[in-house]
Coordinates of C-alpha atoms and ligand atoms in Angstrom, one line a residue:
M1 CA -77.5 9.8 -64.3
F2 CA -75.2 6.8 -65.1
S3 CA -72.6 7.4 -67.7
C4 CA -72.2 4.8 -70.5
Q5 CA -68.9 3.7 -69.0
K6 CA -70.5 3.1 -65.6
I7 CA -73.3 1.0 -67.1
V8 CA -70.7 -1.2 -68.9
T9 CA -68.8 -1.6 -65.7
V10 CA -71.9 -2.6 -63.7
I11 CA -72.9 -5.1 -66.4
T12 CA -69.4 -6.6 -66.6
V13 CA -69.2 -7.1 -62.9
A14 CA -72.7 -8.6 -62.8
V15 CA -71.8 -11.1 -65.6
K16 CA -68.3 -12.0 -64.4
A17 CA -69.2 -12.7 -60.8
P18 CA -71.4 -15.8 -61.5
I19 CA -68.9 -17.0 -64.2
R20 CA -66.1 -16.8 -61.6
A21 CA -68.3 -18.6 -59.0
L22 CA -69.1 -21.3 -61.6
A23 CA -65.5 -21.7 -62.5
S24 CA -64.4 -22.1 -58.9
A25 CA -67.3 -24.6 -58.3
T26 CA -66.1 -26.6 -61.3
K27 CA -62.5 -26.5 -60.0
L28 CA -63.8 -27.7 -56.6
K29 CA -65.6 -30.6 -58.3
M30 CA -62.4 -31.5 -60.3
T31 CA -60.4 -31.4 -57.1
D32 CA -62.9 -33.7 -55.5
W33 CA -62.4 -36.6 -57.9
K34 CA -58.6 -36.1 -57.9
V35 CA -58.5 -36.2 -54.1
E36 CA -60.8 -39.2 -54.0
K37 CA -58.8 -41.0 -56.7
E38 CA -55.6 -40.5 -54.7
K39 CA -57.3 -41.6 -51.6
F40 CA -58.6 -44.9 -53.1
L41 CA -55.3 -45.6 -54.7
S42 CA -53.3 -45.1 -51.5
M43 CA -55.7 -46.6 -48.9
S44 CA -55.1 -50.1 -47.4
L45 CA -56.9 -53.0 -48.9
D46 CA -58.9 -53.5 -45.6
A47 CA -60.1 -49.9 -45.6
K48 CA -61.0 -50.0 -49.3
R49 CA -62.9 -53.3 -48.9
K50 CA -65.3 -51.6 -46.5
L51 CA -66.3 -49.1 -49.2
Y52 CA -67.0 -51.6 -52.1
A53 CA -70.5 -51.3 -53.4
S54 CA -70.9 -55.1 -53.3
K55 CA -69.5 -57.1 -50.4
E56 CA -68.7 -60.0 -52.8
F57 CA -65.4 -59.7 -54.5
K58 CA -62.9 -62.0 -56.2
Q59 CA -59.1 -61.8 -55.8
I60 CA -56.9 -63.1 -58.6
S61 CA -56.0 -66.1 -56.4
D62 CA -59.8 -67.1 -56.5
I63 CA -59.8 -67.3 -60.3
P64 CA -58.3 -70.4 -61.8
T65 CA -55.9 -70.1 -64.7
W66 CA -57.2 -71.5 -68.0
E67 CA -54.9 -74.6 -67.4
E68 CA -56.4 -75.2 -63.9
Y69 CA -60.0 -74.6 -65.2
A70 CA -59.6 -77.0 -68.1
K71 CA -58.4 -79.8 -65.9
K72 CA -61.6 -79.6 -63.8
A73 CA -64.3 -78.8 -66.4
T74 CA -65.8 -80.8 -69.2
L75 CA -65.1 -78.3 -71.9
A76 CA -67.4 -77.3 -74.8
S77 CA -66.4 -78.4 -78.3
Q78 CA -63.2 -76.8 -79.6
I79 CA -63.5 -74.0 -82.1
P80 CA -60.5 -73.9 -84.6
R81 CA -58.5 -70.8 -84.7
K82 CA -58.4 -68.6 -87.8
T83 CA -56.2 -70.4 -90.4
D84 CA -54.0 -67.3 -90.9
F85 CA -53.2 -66.9 -87.2
Q86 CA -49.8 -68.4 -86.2
I87 CA -48.8 -69.2 -82.6
D88 CA -45.4 -69.8 -81.1
S89 CA -46.1 -73.3 -79.7
S90 CA -43.0 -73.2 -77.4
L91 CA -44.9 -70.7 -75.3
N92 CA -48.1 -72.8 -74.9
S93 CA -47.3 -74.2 -71.5
S94 CA -46.5 -70.9 -69.9
L95 CA -49.3 -68.9 -71.6
R96 CA -52.1 -71.1 -70.6
K97 CA -51.3 -70.1 -67.0
K98 CA -51.6 -66.4 -67.9
V99 CA -55.3 -66.4 -69.1
S100 CA -58.6 -67.2 -67.4
I101 CA -62.3 -67.5 -68.1
F102 CA -64.4 -65.9 -65.4
Q103 CA -68.2 -66.0 -65.7
G104 CA -69.8 -63.3 -63.7
D105 CA -69.9 -59.6 -62.9
I106 CA -66.7 -57.7 -63.8
T107 CA -67.4 -55.1 -61.1
T108 CA -66.6 -57.8 -58.4
L109 CA -63.0 -58.3 -59.6
E110 CA -60.3 -57.1 -57.2
I111 CA -57.5 -56.8 -59.8
D112 CA -55.4 -54.1 -61.3
A113 CA -57.8 -53.0 -64.1
I114 CA -61.2 -53.9 -65.5
V115 CA -62.1 -52.8 -69.0
N116 CA -65.3 -50.9 -69.7
A117 CA -67.2 -51.3 -73.0
A118 CA -68.0 -47.6 -73.1
N119 CA -69.4 -45.1 -75.7
T120 CA -67.6 -42.2 -77.3
S121 CA -69.0 -39.7 -74.7
L122 CA -67.4 -41.7 -71.8
L123 CA -70.3 -40.5 -69.7
G124 CA -71.9 -43.9 -68.9
G125 CA -74.7 -45.9 -70.5
G126 CA -76.3 -49.3 -70.2
G127 CA -74.8 -52.8 -70.1
V128 CA -71.4 -53.3 -68.5
D129 CA -70.8 -49.5 -68.7
G130 CA -73.8 -48.8 -66.5
A131 CA -72.8 -51.5 -64.0
I132 CA -69.2 -50.1 -63.8
H133 CA -70.4 -46.5 -63.2
R134 CA -73.0 -47.6 -60.6
A135 CA -70.4 -49.6 -58.6
A136 CA -67.7 -47.0 -58.9
G137 CA -69.8 -44.0 -57.8
P138 CA -70.1 -40.5 -59.1
N139 CA -66.4 -39.6 -59.1
L140 CA -65.9 -41.9 -62.1
V141 CA -68.2 -39.8 -64.3
A142 CA -66.6 -36.6 -62.9
E143 CA -63.2 -37.8 -64.0
C144 CA -64.5 -39.1 -67.3
K145 CA -66.0 -35.6 -68.0
T146 CA -62.5 -34.1 -68.0
L147 CA -61.4 -36.5 -70.8
H148 CA -63.8 -35.0 -73.4
G149 CA -64.7 -38.4 -75.0
C150 CA -62.8 -41.2 -76.7
P151 CA -62.9 -42.2 -80.4
T152 CA -64.0 -45.7 -81.4
G153 CA -61.1 -48.2 -81.1
D154 CA -59.2 -46.0 -78.6
A155 CA -58.8 -46.5 -74.8
V156 CA -58.3 -44.3 -71.8
I157 CA -57.6 -45.1 -68.1
T158 CA -59.3 -43.6 -65.0
G159 CA -59.4 -44.4 -61.3
A160 CA -61.9 -47.0 -60.2
Y161 CA -63.1 -45.4 -56.9
K162 CA -65.4 -47.7 -55.0
L163 CA -64.8 -50.6 -57.3
P164 CA -62.6 -53.5 -56.1
A165 CA -60.3 -52.9 -59.1
K166 CA -57.6 -50.2 -59.0
Y167 CA -58.3 -48.7 -62.5
V168 CA -60.9 -48.8 -65.2
I169 CA -59.7 -48.8 -68.8
H170 CA -62.5 -47.5 -71.0
T171 CA -62.6 -48.5 -74.6
V172 CA -65.1 -47.8 -77.3
G173 CA -66.0 -50.8 -79.4
P174 CA -67.4 -50.6 -82.9
R175 CA -71.1 -50.9 -83.7
G176 CA -71.5 -54.0 -85.7
E177 CA -68.7 -56.3 -87.1
K178 CA -65.7 -54.1 -87.8
P179 CA -62.7 -56.4 -87.0
G180 CA -60.0 -53.6 -87.4
L181 CA -61.7 -51.4 -84.8
L182 CA -62.3 -54.2 -82.3
Q183 CA -58.6 -55.3 -82.6
Q184 CA -57.7 -51.7 -81.8
C185 CA -59.8 -51.8 -78.6
Y186 CA -57.9 -54.8 -77.3
R187 CA -54.5 -53.5 -78.5
N188 CA -55.0 -50.1 -76.9
C189 CA -56.2 -51.5 -73.6
L190 CA -53.2 -53.8 -73.5
K191 CA -50.9 -51.0 -74.4
I192 CA -52.1 -49.0 -71.4
M193 CA -51.7 -52.2 -69.3
C194 CA -48.0 -52.2 -70.3
E195 CA -47.4 -48.5 -69.9
K196 CA -48.9 -48.5 -66.4
K197 CA -47.1 -51.7 -65.5
L198 CA -50.4 -53.4 -64.5
Q199 CA -50.2 -57.1 -63.8
T200 CA -53.9 -58.2 -64.0
I201 CA -56.7 -57.1 -66.3
A202 CA -60.2 -58.3 -67.2
F203 CA -62.0 -57.8 -70.5
P204 CA -65.8 -58.0 -71.0
C205 CA -67.0 -59.2 -74.4
I206 CA -66.6 -55.7 -76.0
S207 CA -69.2 -54.7 -78.6
T208 CA -71.2 -57.9 -78.4
G209 CA -74.1 -56.5 -76.4
I210 CA -75.8 -53.3 -77.3
Y211 CA -73.3 -52.7 -80.2
G212 CA -74.3 -56.0 -81.9
Y213 CA -70.9 -57.5 -82.9
P214 CA -71.5 -61.2 -83.5
N215 CA -70.2 -63.2 -80.5
E216 CA -68.0 -65.8 -82.1
P217 CA -66.1 -63.5 -84.5
A218 CA -65.6 -61.1 -81.5
A219 CA -64.2 -63.9 -79.4
H220 CA -61.7 -64.8 -82.1
I221 CA -60.4 -61.2 -82.1
A222 CA -60.2 -61.1 -78.3
A223 CA -58.3 -64.4 -78.0
S224 CA -55.9 -63.7 -80.9
E225 CA -55.1 -60.2 -79.7
V226 CA -54.4 -61.4 -76.2
R227 CA -52.3 -64.4 -77.5
K228 CA -50.2 -62.0 -79.6
F229 CA -49.7 -59.6 -76.7
L230 CA -48.7 -62.3 -74.3
E231 CA -46.2 -63.8 -76.7
N232 CA -44.4 -60.5 -76.4
N233 CA -45.1 -59.5 -72.8
T234 CA -44.6 -62.6 -70.8
E235 CA -44.1 -60.6 -67.5
V236 CA -47.8 -59.9 -67.2
E237 CA -49.5 -62.0 -64.6
R238 CA -53.1 -62.6 -65.9
I239 CA -55.6 -61.6 -68.5
I240 CA -59.1 -62.6 -67.7
F241 CA -61.9 -63.0 -70.3
C242 CA -64.9 -62.0 -68.2
I243 CA -68.0 -63.7 -69.6
F244 CA -71.5 -62.7 -68.7
L245 CA -73.7 -64.8 -70.9
E246 CA -73.8 -68.6 -71.2
Q247 CA -73.6 -68.3 -75.0
D248 CA -70.2 -66.6 -74.6
H249 CA -69.1 -69.1 -72.1
V250 CA -69.4 -71.9 -74.6
I251 CA -67.7 -69.9 -77.3
Y252 CA -64.7 -68.9 -75.1
E253 CA -64.2 -72.5 -73.9
G254 CA -64.2 -73.6 -77.5
I255 CA -61.9 -70.8 -78.7
L256 CA -59.3 -70.8 -75.9
Q257 CA -58.6 -74.5 -76.6
S258 CA -57.2 -73.3 -80.0
Y259 CA -55.5 -70.1 -79.1
F260 CA -54.1 -71.4 -75.7
P261 CA -53.7 -75.1 -76.4
L262 CA -53.7 -77.4 -73.4
N263 CA -51.2 -80.0 -74.7
Ligands
AR6_1 N1 -70.0 -57.8 -66.1 C1 -69.4 -58.4 -67.2 N2 -70.0 -58.3 -68.4 C2 -71.2 -57.7 -68.5 C3 -71.8 -57.0 -67.4 C4 -71.2 -57.1 -66.2 N3 -71.7 -56.5 -65.1 N4 -73.0 -56.5 -67.9 C5 -73.1 -56.8 -69.2 N5 -72.0 -57.5 -69.6 P1 -72.5 -54.1 -73.6 P2 -71.3 -53.0 -76.0 C6 -71.6 -58.0 -70.9 O1 -73.9 -53.9 -74.2 O2 -72.0 -54.0 -76.8 C7 -73.5 -49.1 -73.3 O3 -74.7 -48.4 -73.3 C8 -72.7 -58.2 -71.9 O4 -73.5 -59.4 -71.7 O5 -72.3 -53.7 -72.2 O6 -69.8 -52.7 -76.3 C9 -72.3 -48.2 -73.6 O7 -72.4 -46.9 -73.0 C10 -71.9 -58.3 -73.2 O8 -71.4 -59.6 -73.3 O9 -71.4 -53.3 -74.4 C11 -72.3 -48.2 -75.1 O10 -73.3 -47.2 -75.5 C12 -70.7 -57.4 -72.9 O11 -70.8 -57.1 -71.5 C13 -72.8 -49.5 -75.5 O12 -73.5 -50.0 -74.4 C14 -70.8 -56.1 -73.7 O13 -72.1 -55.6 -73.8 C15 -71.6 -50.5 -75.7 O14 -72.1 -51.7 -76.2

């Protein structure tokens, strides 16, 4: 006959063993992404390029500055900047070399950081979020899981794994037109850029897809926040507005003429 004490001991052992196994498996998984993250960050560019999901990638030297771009292109009509937004005109000639319009897939950019328009779970989704997770591979979601989400307007940084970029900065845009929260997204991403001493970053048009922020008001926020940041952080090399849709291309060409004047 088993005593009560013995039964309790047997049950305890039976329950604890799988929990311990699960904990050690989880620990192994965590170690996996950490090891992979370090591996990708320390490997040579040649070795890393062999692992990119897409063989097509763009270096910063392939992307013209706004000044170079504007010389070659016939630009869309100018869109005036918000009347209450003041710029320091003495910085115009240097700052138009610090921004770019790039139309295409953000996952092809071989730069310091690309921004992801994520959701509060950070566990992936559609749109640019889906494209980034697909190209980065499963270690990205494994690292994101350890962050336990991100509130709207905030931003967090992770490795970029198989992406050509070094890091992904995930930010959660607002659903619908909420200017204060969208400003926070840009500010918090740029703050991380500074803290991590990153030189190059690309933003998608945060919130303007699935989250339904109207495109032109969102572009005003993007351009004004980047202008403000660059006026105080002139050591940064380049901030890219990564445009996917033709509609945004026309808007950004119009808006950058006002926030980053060409003469
Ligand atoms: N490269 C650059 N821009 C892209 C790409 C790409 N590969 N793919 C789409 N875009 P969205 P949101 C553009 O919907 O509105 C997700 O499910 C797209 O054309 O990706 O902030 C998240 O998990 C648009 O201009 O992001 C969230 O649940 C811009 O990226 C939710 O969607 C943003 O569109 C976030 O919605």
